[in-house]
CSV table of C-alpha atoms in Angstrom, one decimal:
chain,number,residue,atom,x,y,z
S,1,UNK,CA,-21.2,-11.3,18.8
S,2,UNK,CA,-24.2,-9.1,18.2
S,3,UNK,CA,-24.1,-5.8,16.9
S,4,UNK,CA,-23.9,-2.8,19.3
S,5,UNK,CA,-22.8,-4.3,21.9
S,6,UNK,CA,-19.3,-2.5,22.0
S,7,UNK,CA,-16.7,-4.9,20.9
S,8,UNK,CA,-15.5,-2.4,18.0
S,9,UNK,CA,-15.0,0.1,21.3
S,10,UNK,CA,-13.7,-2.4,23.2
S,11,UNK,CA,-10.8,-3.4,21.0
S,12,UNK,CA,-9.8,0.4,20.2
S,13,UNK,CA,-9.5,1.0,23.8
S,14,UNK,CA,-6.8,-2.2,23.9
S,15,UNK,CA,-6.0,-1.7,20.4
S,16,UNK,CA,-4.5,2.1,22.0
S,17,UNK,CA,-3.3,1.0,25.1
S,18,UNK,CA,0.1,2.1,26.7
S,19,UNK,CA,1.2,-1.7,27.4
S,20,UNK,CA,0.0,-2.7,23.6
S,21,UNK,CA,2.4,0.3,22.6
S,22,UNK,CA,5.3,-0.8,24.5
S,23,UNK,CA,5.5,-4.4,23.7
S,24,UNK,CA,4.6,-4.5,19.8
S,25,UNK,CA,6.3,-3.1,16.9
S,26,UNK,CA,3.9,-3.1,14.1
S,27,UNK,CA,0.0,-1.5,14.9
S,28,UNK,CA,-2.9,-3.1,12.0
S,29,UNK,CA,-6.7,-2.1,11.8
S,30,UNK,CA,-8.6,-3.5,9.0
S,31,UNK,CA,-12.1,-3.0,8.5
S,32,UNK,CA,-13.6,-6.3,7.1
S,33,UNK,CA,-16.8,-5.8,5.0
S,34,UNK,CA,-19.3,-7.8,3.6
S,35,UNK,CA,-18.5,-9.3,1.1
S,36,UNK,CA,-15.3,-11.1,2.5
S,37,UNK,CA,-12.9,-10.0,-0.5
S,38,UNK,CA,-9.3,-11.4,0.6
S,39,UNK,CA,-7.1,-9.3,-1.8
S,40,UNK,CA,-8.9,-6.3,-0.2
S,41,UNK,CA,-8.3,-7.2,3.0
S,42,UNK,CA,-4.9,-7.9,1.9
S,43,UNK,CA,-3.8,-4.6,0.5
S,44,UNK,CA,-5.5,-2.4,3.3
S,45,UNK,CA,-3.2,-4.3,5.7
S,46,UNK,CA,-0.1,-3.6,3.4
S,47,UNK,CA,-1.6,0.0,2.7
S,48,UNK,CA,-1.1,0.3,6.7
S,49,UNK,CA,2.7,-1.2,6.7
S,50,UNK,CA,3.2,1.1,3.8
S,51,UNK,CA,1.5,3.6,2.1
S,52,UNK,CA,3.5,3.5,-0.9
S,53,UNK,CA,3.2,0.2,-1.5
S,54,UNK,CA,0.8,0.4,-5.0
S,55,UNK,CA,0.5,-2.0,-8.3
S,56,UNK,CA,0.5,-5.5,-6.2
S,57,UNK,CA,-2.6,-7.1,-7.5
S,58,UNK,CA,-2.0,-11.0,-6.9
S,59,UNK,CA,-2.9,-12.3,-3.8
S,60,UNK,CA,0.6,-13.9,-3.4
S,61,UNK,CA,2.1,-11.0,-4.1
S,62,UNK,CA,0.7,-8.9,-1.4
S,63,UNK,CA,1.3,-11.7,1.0
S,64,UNK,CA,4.8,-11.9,-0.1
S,65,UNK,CA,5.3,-8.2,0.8
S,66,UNK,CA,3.3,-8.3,4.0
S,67,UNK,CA,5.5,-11.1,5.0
S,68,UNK,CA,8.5,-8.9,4.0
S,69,UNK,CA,7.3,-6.3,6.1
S,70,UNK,CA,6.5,-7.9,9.2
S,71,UNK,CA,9.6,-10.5,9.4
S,72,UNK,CA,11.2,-10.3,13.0
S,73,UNK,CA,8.3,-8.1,13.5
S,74,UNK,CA,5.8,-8.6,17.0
S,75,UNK,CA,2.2,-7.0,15.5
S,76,UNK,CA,-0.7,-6.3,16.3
S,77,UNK,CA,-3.6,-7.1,14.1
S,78,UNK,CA,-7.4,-6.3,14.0
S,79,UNK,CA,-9.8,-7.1,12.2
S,80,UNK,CA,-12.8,-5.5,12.8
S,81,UNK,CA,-16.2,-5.8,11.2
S,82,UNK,CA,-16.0,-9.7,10.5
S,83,UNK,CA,-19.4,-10.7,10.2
């Protein structure tokens, strides 16, 4: 949708809600800029799982380790910003 018109606000308001908390285990917020870089978006959602999760460069590695991370796992991802 158009810019401005609150759907950033919007998903932060479900993004923090008490029923979201309760019923997922994992909690993702990745801003997506322009230009759409994958291993970027990639490590800022493994930067979120774990912050001491440095020197992964290859996409498949990072996607390896995410999947690691979030096996047996309910989440909840956003990605915000996606133009």
């Amino acid at each position: 949708g158009m810019g401005g018109i609150g759907k950033t606000a919007l998903a932060k308001v479900i993004f923090n809600h008490e029923v979201i908390k309760e019923n997922f285990d994992r909690f993702i917020w990745v801003c997506v800029s322009d230009p759409f870089v994958i291993n970027k978006i990639l490590r800022a959602i493994l930067e979120t799982l774990n912050p001491n999760s440095g020197g992964l460069e290859s996409k498949e590695a990072l996607l390896q380790e995410i999947q690691k991370l979030l096996h047996d796992k309910n989440y909840f991802l956003v990605l915000d910003d996606v133009w």
